[in-house]
PDB file of C-alpha atoms in Angstrom:
ATOM      1  CA  ASP T 449      35.361 198.589  93.344  1.00  0.00           C
ATOM      2  CA  ALA T 450      32.919 201.284  94.335  1.00  0.00           C
ATOM      3  CA  GLY T 451      34.325 204.468  95.762  1.00  0.00           C
ATOM      4  CA  VAL T 452      32.954 206.500  98.623  1.00  0.00           C
ATOM      5  CA  THR T 453      29.262 207.185  98.111  1.00  0.00           C
ATOM      6  CA  GLN T 454      27.201 209.974  99.635  1.00  0.00           C
ATOM      7  CA  SER T 455      23.516 210.741  99.669  1.00  0.00           C
ATOM      8  CA  PRO T 456      21.722 212.867  98.833  1.00  0.00           C
ATOM      9  CA  THR T 457      23.737 214.766  96.213  1.00  0.00           C
ATOM     10  CA  HIS T 458      21.808 217.996  96.690  1.00  0.00           C
ATOM     11  CA  LEU T 459      19.558 219.227  99.462  1.00  0.00           C
ATOM     12  CA  ILE T 460      17.623 222.404 100.122  1.00  0.00           C
ATOM     13  CA  LYS T 461      16.498 223.134 103.679  1.00  0.00           C
ATOM     14  CA  THR T 462      15.007 226.037 105.582  1.00  0.00           C
ATOM     15  CA  ARG T 463      16.619 227.765 108.555  1.00  0.00           C
ATOM     16  CA  GLY T 464      15.880 225.942 111.793  1.00  0.00           C
ATOM     17  CA  GLN T 465      15.348 222.572 110.151  1.00  0.00           C
ATOM     18  CA  HIS T 466      17.371 219.426 110.718  1.00  0.00           C
ATOM     19  CA  VAL T 467      19.346 217.501 108.091  1.00  0.00           C
ATOM     20  CA  THR T 468      20.923 214.036 107.893  1.00  0.00           C
ATOM     21  CA  LEU T 469      23.681 213.285 105.402  1.00  0.00           C
ATOM     22  CA  ARG T 470      24.844 209.744 104.674  1.00  0.00           C
ATOM     23  CA  CYS T 471      28.140 208.214 103.636  1.00  0.00           C
ATOM     24  CA  SER T 472      29.286 204.712 102.682  1.00  0.00           C
ATOM     25  CA  PRO T 473      33.048 204.152 102.731  1.00  0.00           C
ATOM     26  CA  ILE T 474      35.147 202.138 100.339  1.00  0.00           C
ATOM     27  CA  SER T 475      34.889 198.439 101.091  1.00  0.00           C
ATOM     28  CA  GLY T 476      37.458 197.529 103.726  1.00  0.00           C
ATOM     29  CA  HIS T 477      37.871 201.075 105.009  1.00  0.00           C
ATOM     30  CA  LYS T 478      36.988 201.435 108.666  1.00  0.00           C
ATOM     31  CA  SER T 479      37.598 205.144 109.162  1.00  0.00           C
ATOM     32  CA  VAL T 480      35.231 207.875 108.007  1.00  0.00           C
ATOM     33  CA  SER T 481      35.784 211.615 108.215  1.00  0.00           C
ATOM     34  CA  TRP T 482      33.449 214.505 107.504  1.00  0.00           C
ATOM     35  CA  TYR T 483      34.471 217.894 106.105  1.00  0.00           C
ATOM     36  CA  GLN T 484      32.589 221.105 105.366  1.00  0.00           C
ATOM     37  CA  GLN T 485      33.635 223.125 102.331  1.00  0.00           C
ATOM     38  CA  VAL T 486      32.182 226.589 102.080  1.00  0.00           C
ATOM     39  CA  LEU T 487      32.266 228.122  98.609  1.00  0.00           C
ATOM     40  CA  GLY T 488      35.714 229.465  97.766  1.00  0.00           C
ATOM     41  CA  GLN T 489      37.505 227.804 100.664  1.00  0.00           C
ATOM     42  CA  GLY T 490      39.292 224.564 101.422  1.00  0.00           C
ATOM     43  CA  PRO T 491      37.491 221.825 103.354  1.00  0.00           C
ATOM     44  CA  GLN T 492      37.288 222.131 107.133  1.00  0.00           C
ATOM     45  CA  PHE T 493      37.399 219.051 109.354  1.00  0.00           C
ATOM     46  CA  ILE T 494      34.223 218.246 111.285  1.00  0.00           C
ATOM     47  CA  PHE T 495      34.479 214.678 112.626  1.00  0.00           C
ATOM     48  CA  GLN T 496      36.383 211.444 112.302  1.00  0.00           C
ATOM     49  CA  TYR T 497      35.068 208.011 113.276  1.00  0.00           C
ATOM     50  CA  TYR T 498      36.850 204.687 113.496  1.00  0.00           C
ATOM     51  CA  GLU T 499      35.290 201.407 114.533  1.00  0.00           C
ATOM     52  CA  LYS T 500      32.121 203.294 115.546  1.00  0.00           C
ATOM     53  CA  GLU T 501      33.969 205.570 117.939  1.00  0.00           C
ATOM     54  CA  GLU T 502      34.599 209.276 117.544  1.00  0.00           C
ATOM     55  CA  ARG T 503      38.332 209.814 117.114  1.00  0.00           C
ATOM     56  CA  GLY T 504      38.423 213.500 116.315  1.00  0.00           C
ATOM     57  CA  ARG T 505      36.257 216.585 116.310  1.00  0.00           C
ATOM     58  CA  GLY T 506      36.849 219.922 114.625  1.00  0.00           C
ATOM     59  CA  ASN T 507      35.805 223.358 115.780  1.00  0.00           C
ATOM     60  CA  PHE T 508      32.090 223.064 115.053  1.00  0.00           C
ATOM     61  CA  PRO T 509      29.119 223.752 117.351  1.00  0.00           C
ATOM     62  CA  ASP T 510      27.157 221.034 119.112  1.00  0.00           C
ATOM     63  CA  ARG T 511      24.466 221.346 116.447  1.00  0.00           C
ATOM     64  CA  PHE T 512      26.709 219.051 114.435  1.00  0.00           C
ATOM     65  CA  SER T 513      26.784 215.387 115.384  1.00  0.00           C
ATOM     66  CA  ALA T 514      27.680 212.135 113.676  1.00  0.00           C
ATOM     67  CA  ARG T 515      27.753 208.422 114.149  1.00  0.00           C
ATOM     68  CA  GLN T 516      29.200 205.345 112.495  1.00  0.00           C
ATOM     69  CA  PHE T 517      27.350 202.070 112.061  1.00  0.00           C
ATOM     70  CA  PRO T 518      28.614 198.467 112.320  1.00  0.00           C
ATOM     71  CA  ASN T 519      28.985 198.326 108.521  1.00  0.00           C
ATOM     72  CA  TYR T 520      31.240 201.440 108.797  1.00  0.00           C
ATOM     73  CA  SER T 521      28.778 203.719 107.023  1.00  0.00           C
ATOM     74  CA  SER T 522      28.220 207.059 108.692  1.00  0.00           C
ATOM     75  CA  GLU T 523      25.654 209.800 109.186  1.00  0.00           C
ATOM     76  CA  LEU T 524      26.235 213.492 109.778  1.00  0.00           C
ATOM     77  CA  ASN T 525      23.406 215.334 111.500  1.00  0.00           C
ATOM     78  CA  VAL T 526      22.992 219.084 111.684  1.00  0.00           C
ATOM     79  CA  ASN T 527      20.272 220.610 113.861  1.00  0.00           C
ATOM     80  CA  ALA T 528      18.802 224.113 113.844  1.00  0.00           C
ATOM     81  CA  LEU T 529      20.230 224.929 110.426  1.00  0.00           C
ATOM     82  CA  LEU T 530      21.674 228.375 109.826  1.00  0.00           C
ATOM     83  CA  LEU T 531      22.278 230.136 106.522  1.00  0.00           C
ATOM     84  CA  GLY T 532      26.004 229.729 107.179  1.00  0.00           C
ATOM     85  CA  ASP T 533      25.653 225.947 107.091  1.00  0.00           C
ATOM     86  CA  SER T 534      25.216 226.134 103.325  1.00  0.00           C
ATOM     87  CA  ALA T 535      28.208 224.249 101.961  1.00  0.00           C
ATOM     88  CA  LEU T 536      29.478 221.131 100.261  1.00  0.00           C
ATOM     89  CA  TYR T 537      29.754 218.352 102.836  1.00  0.00           C
ATOM     90  CA  LEU T 538      32.425 215.841 101.996  1.00  0.00           C
ATOM     91  CA  CYS T 539      32.888 212.384 103.412  1.00  0.00           C
ATOM     92  CA  ALA T 540      36.255 210.650 103.241  1.00  0.00           C
ATOM     93  CA  SER T 541      37.252 207.101 104.078  1.00  0.00           C
ATOM     94  CA  SER T 542      40.606 205.535 104.850  1.00  0.00           C
ATOM     95  CA  LEU T 543      41.912 202.209 106.040  1.00  0.00           C
ATOM     96  CA  ALA T 544      42.807 203.610 109.430  1.00  0.00           C
ATOM     97  CA  PRO T 545      42.621 207.006 111.099  1.00  0.00           C
ATOM     98  CA  GLU T 546      46.317 207.333 111.771  1.00  0.00           C
ATOM     99  CA  GLY T 547      49.484 207.126 109.811  1.00  0.00           C
ATOM    100  CA  ALA T 548      50.164 207.870 106.197  1.00  0.00           C
ATOM    101  CA  TYR T 549      46.931 206.492 104.812  1.00  0.00           C
ATOM    102  CA  GLU T 550      45.393 208.749 102.218  1.00  0.00           C
ATOM    103  CA  GLN T 551      41.763 209.695 102.549  1.00  0.00           C
ATOM    104  CA  TYR T 552      39.472 209.006  99.616  1.00  0.00           C
ATOM    105  CA  PHE T 553      36.634 211.471  99.217  1.00  0.00           C
ATOM    106  CA  GLY T 554      33.099 211.027  98.023  1.00  0.00           C
ATOM    107  CA  PRO T 555      31.315 213.365  95.598  1.00  0.00           C
ATOM    108  CA  GLY T 556      29.826 215.381  98.440  1.00  0.00           C
ATOM    109  CA  THR T 557      26.371 216.593  99.398  1.00  0.00           C
ATOM    110  CA  ARG T 558      25.626 220.160  98.469  1.00  0.00           C
ATOM    111  CA  LEU T 559      23.425 221.682 101.179  1.00  0.00           C
ATOM    112  CA  THR T 560      21.617 224.942 100.624  1.00  0.00           C
ATOM    113  CA  VAL T 561      19.899 226.589 103.585  1.00  0.00           C
ATOM    114  CA  THR T 562      17.335 229.275 102.733  1.00  0.00           C
TER     115      THR T 562
ATOM    116  CA  ALA P 575      48.420 223.977 115.047  1.00  0.00           C
ATOM    117  CA  GLN P 576      49.004 223.233 111.410  1.00  0.00           C
ATOM    118  CA  LYS P 577      48.625 225.736 108.605  1.00  0.00           C
ATOM    119  CA  ILE P 578      48.732 225.427 104.824  1.00  0.00           C
ATOM    120  CA  THR P 579      49.241 228.450 102.593  1.00  0.00           C
ATOM    121  CA  GLN P 580      48.544 228.489  98.873  1.00  0.00           C
ATOM    122  CA  THR P 581      49.346 231.942  97.547  1.00  0.00           C
ATOM    123  CA  GLN P 582      48.176 231.479  93.966  1.00  0.00           C
ATOM    124  CA  PRO P 583      44.382 231.877  93.726  1.00  0.00           C
ATOM    125  CA  GLY P 584      44.528 231.167  89.992  1.00  0.00           C
ATOM    126  CA  MET P 585      47.002 229.925  87.418  1.00  0.00           C
ATOM    127  CA  PHE P 586      46.953 229.643  83.645  1.00  0.00           C
ATOM    128  CA  VAL P 587      49.057 227.207  81.638  1.00  0.00           C
ATOM    129  CA  GLN P 588      49.234 226.257  77.980  1.00  0.00           C
ATOM    130  CA  GLU P 589      48.380 222.711  77.038  1.00  0.00           C
ATOM    131  CA  LYS P 590      51.437 220.401  77.047  1.00  0.00           C
ATOM    132  CA  GLU P 591      53.473 222.751  79.235  1.00  0.00           C
ATOM    133  CA  ALA P 592      54.531 222.133  82.838  1.00  0.00           C
ATOM    134  CA  VAL P 593      53.109 224.105  85.756  1.00  0.00           C
ATOM    135  CA  THR P 594      54.071 224.440  89.421  1.00  0.00           C
ATOM    136  CA  LEU P 595      51.474 225.048  92.115  1.00  0.00           C
ATOM    137  CA  ASP P 596      52.914 226.470  95.320  1.00  0.00           C
ATOM    138  CA  CYS P 597      52.266 225.237  98.842  1.00  0.00           C
ATOM    139  CA  THR P 598      53.932 226.202 102.097  1.00  0.00           C
ATOM    140  CA  TYR P 599      53.104 224.674 105.444  1.00  0.00           C
ATOM    141  CA  ASP P 600      53.690 225.320 109.085  1.00  0.00           C
ATOM    142  CA  THR P 601      53.909 222.756 111.846  1.00  0.00           C
ATOM    143  CA  SER P 602      56.099 222.061 114.833  1.00  0.00           C
ATOM    144  CA  ASP P 603      55.566 218.303 114.622  1.00  0.00           C
ATOM    145  CA  PRO P 604      58.426 216.295 113.093  1.00  0.00           C
ATOM    146  CA  SER P 605      56.231 213.569 111.621  1.00  0.00           C
ATOM    147  CA  TYR P 606      53.669 214.681 109.083  1.00  0.00           C
ATOM    148  CA  GLY P 607      52.304 213.903 105.665  1.00  0.00           C
ATOM    149  CA  LEU P 608      51.617 216.255 102.794  1.00  0.00           C
ATOM    150  CA  PHE P 609      48.863 215.578 100.257  1.00  0.00           C
ATOM    151  CA  TRP P 610      47.677 217.122  97.055  1.00  0.00           C
ATOM    152  CA  TYR P 611      44.062 216.798  95.895  1.00  0.00           C
ATOM    153  CA  LYS P 612      42.336 217.820  92.674  1.00  0.00           C
ATOM    154  CA  GLN P 613      38.747 219.043  92.797  1.00  0.00           C
ATOM    155  CA  PRO P 614      36.927 219.281  89.448  1.00  0.00           C
ATOM    156  CA  SER P 615      33.740 221.292  89.162  1.00  0.00           C
ATOM    157  CA  SER P 616      31.795 218.145  90.092  1.00  0.00           C
ATOM    158  CA  GLY P 617      33.057 218.590  93.658  1.00  0.00           C
ATOM    159  CA  GLU P 618      34.789 215.289  94.351  1.00  0.00           C
ATOM    160  CA  MET P 619      38.271 215.545  95.872  1.00  0.00           C
ATOM    161  CA  ILE P 620      40.673 213.312  93.954  1.00  0.00           C
ATOM    162  CA  PHE P 621      43.878 212.212  95.698  1.00  0.00           C
ATOM    163  CA  LEU P 622      46.962 212.915  93.573  1.00  0.00           C
ATOM    164  CA  ILE P 623      50.163 212.452  95.545  1.00  0.00           C
ATOM    165  CA  TYR P 624      51.606 212.003  99.027  1.00  0.00           C
ATOM    166  CA  GLN P 625      54.908 212.984 100.642  1.00  0.00           C
ATOM    167  CA  GLY P 626      55.978 211.946 104.124  1.00  0.00           C
ATOM    168  CA  SER P 627      58.177 214.232 106.173  1.00  0.00           C
ATOM    169  CA  TYR P 628      60.823 211.525 106.520  1.00  0.00           C
ATOM    170  CA  ASP P 629      60.787 210.460 102.877  1.00  0.00           C
ATOM    171  CA  GLN P 630      64.217 210.980 101.352  1.00  0.00           C
ATOM    172  CA  GLN P 631      63.056 211.280  97.777  1.00  0.00           C
ATOM    173  CA  ASN P 632      60.438 213.534  96.214  1.00  0.00           C
ATOM    174  CA  ALA P 633      57.214 211.706  95.440  1.00  0.00           C
ATOM    175  CA  THR P 634      56.149 211.122  91.859  1.00  0.00           C
ATOM    176  CA  GLU P 635      52.910 209.737  90.415  1.00  0.00           C
ATOM    177  CA  GLY P 636      52.745 209.737  86.653  1.00  0.00           C
ATOM    178  CA  ARG P 637      52.630 213.366  85.475  1.00  0.00           C
ATOM    179  CA  TYR P 638      52.542 214.618  89.065  1.00  0.00           C
ATOM    180  CA  SER P 639      55.613 215.231  91.172  1.00  0.00           C
ATOM    181  CA  LEU P 640      56.049 216.903  94.501  1.00  0.00           C
ATOM    182  CA  ASN P 641      58.962 219.278  95.013  1.00  0.00           C
ATOM    183  CA  PHE P 642      59.519 218.837  98.745  1.00  0.00           C
ATOM    184  CA  GLN P 643      61.866 221.299 100.415  1.00  0.00           C
ATOM    185  CA  LYS P 644      61.715 220.520 104.099  1.00  0.00           C
ATOM    186  CA  ALA P 645      63.939 223.359 105.314  1.00  0.00           C
ATOM    187  CA  ARG P 646      61.772 225.877 103.486  1.00  0.00           C
ATOM    188  CA  LYS P 647      58.566 224.067 104.504  1.00  0.00           C
ATOM    189  CA  SER P 648      57.345 223.951 100.951  1.00  0.00           C
ATOM    190  CA  ALA P 649      55.638 221.156  99.026  1.00  0.00           C
ATOM    191  CA  ASN P 650      54.991 222.385  95.515  1.00  0.00           C
ATOM    192  CA  LEU P 651      53.069 220.284  93.005  1.00  0.00           C
ATOM    193  CA  VAL P 652      54.511 220.011  89.524  1.00  0.00           C
ATOM    194  CA  ILE P 653      52.240 218.885  86.704  1.00  0.00           C
ATOM    195  CA  SER P 654      54.098 217.990  83.546  1.00  0.00           C
ATOM    196  CA  ALA P 655      52.599 218.026  80.048  1.00  0.00           C
ATOM    197  CA  SER P 656      49.368 219.742  81.081  1.00  0.00           C
ATOM    198  CA  GLN P 657      46.128 218.484  79.595  1.00  0.00           C
ATOM    199  CA  LEU P 658      42.772 220.222  79.218  1.00  0.00           C
ATOM    200  CA  GLY P 659      41.351 217.789  81.780  1.00  0.00           C
ATOM    201  CA  ASP P 660      43.763 219.135  84.388  1.00  0.00           C
ATOM    202  CA  SER P 661      41.640 222.294  84.688  1.00  0.00           C
ATOM    203  CA  ALA P 662      40.338 222.187  88.272  1.00  0.00           C
ATOM    204  CA  MET P 663      40.913 223.420  91.821  1.00  0.00           C
ATOM    205  CA  TYR P 664      44.012 221.998  93.482  1.00  0.00           C
ATOM    206  CA  PHE P 665      44.340 221.737  97.245  1.00  0.00           C
ATOM    207  CA  CYS P 666      47.426 221.127  99.340  1.00  0.00           C
ATOM    208  CA  ALA P 667      46.781 219.452 102.686  1.00  0.00           C
ATOM    209  CA  MET P 668      48.714 218.055 105.597  1.00  0.00           C
ATOM    210  CA  ARG P 669      48.167 215.735 108.517  1.00  0.00           C
ATOM    211  CA  VAL P 670      50.292 215.140 111.565  1.00  0.00           C
ATOM    212  CA  LEU P 671      51.023 211.434 111.692  1.00  0.00           C
ATOM    213  CA  ASP P 672      51.109 210.827 115.422  1.00  0.00           C
ATOM    214  CA  THR P 673      48.120 209.777 117.465  1.00  0.00           C
ATOM    215  CA  GLY P 674      45.455 212.204 118.478  1.00  0.00           C
ATOM    216  CA  ARG P 675      45.543 214.520 115.504  1.00  0.00           C
ATOM    217  CA  ARG P 676      44.121 212.874 112.462  1.00  0.00           C
ATOM    218  CA  ALA P 677      42.362 215.580 110.513  1.00  0.00           C
ATOM    219  CA  LEU P 678      43.582 216.897 107.209  1.00  0.00           C
ATOM    220  CA  THR P 679      44.292 220.624 107.186  1.00  0.00           C
ATOM    221  CA  PHE P 680      43.685 222.156 103.770  1.00  0.00           C
ATOM    222  CA  GLY P 681      44.895 225.295 102.070  1.00  0.00           C
ATOM    223  CA  SER P 682      42.578 227.679 100.242  1.00  0.00           C
ATOM    224  CA  GLY P 683      43.338 226.122  96.871  1.00  0.00           C
ATOM    225  CA  THR P 684      44.591 227.181  93.444  1.00  0.00           C
ATOM    226  CA  ARG P 685      42.350 227.222  90.394  1.00  0.00           C
ATOM    227  CA  LEU P 686      44.286 225.922  87.383  1.00  0.00           C
ATOM    228  CA  GLN P 687      43.071 226.628  83.886  1.00  0.00           C
ATOM    229  CA  VAL P 688      44.720 224.839  80.985  1.00  0.00           C
ATOM    230  CA  GLN P 689      44.432 226.686  77.716  1.00  0.00           C
ATOM    231  CA  PRO P 690      44.523 224.989  74.290  1.00  0.00           C
TER     232      PRO P 690
END
């Protein structure tokens, strides 16, 4: 079975631009979470979606938004990019948002803002 | 709020030897889960092992075992018989298991290098 897939793998953007990152969860998984991992740090939680509804939001500005589609895939949007948004963006899927279900991560999208 | 502390930025181990990666956590919630992930240079986070706060026995998965000491709030990862392919970043993470708080909280990671 295919794992979590993310696109694109790498992206270079200029300050002020907008970016859309995409994620497809493991088949059967209905929950998708997004994390930002700045170089040298652990991932930081951005959003979690389940059944197309936002179930959790981390401490990120309103420039960050996301949505989940009927097929459970998800998009993360970042507006007005800043240099500090340069990071690896990880998507994770799980069967459900609660409980002891482990989250399976995709390979990430590496965003560079110049 | 939850917090994960990994105090070892880097560790070296000889091939075929065992290594312990330290993790301490802080939470006031009684029901939580502890996770260990491996992150190779490719960037993908690979799930290794899980321990629930109410589990009576330490979790094991192949060469990975979790030394869970609840009173000390520690959840150390033990890798037995290290292999060259084990060289990677290792992250300890936790999640409170009740409703409303579903995000994983990660530590800063430990870079493990296995030497031949």
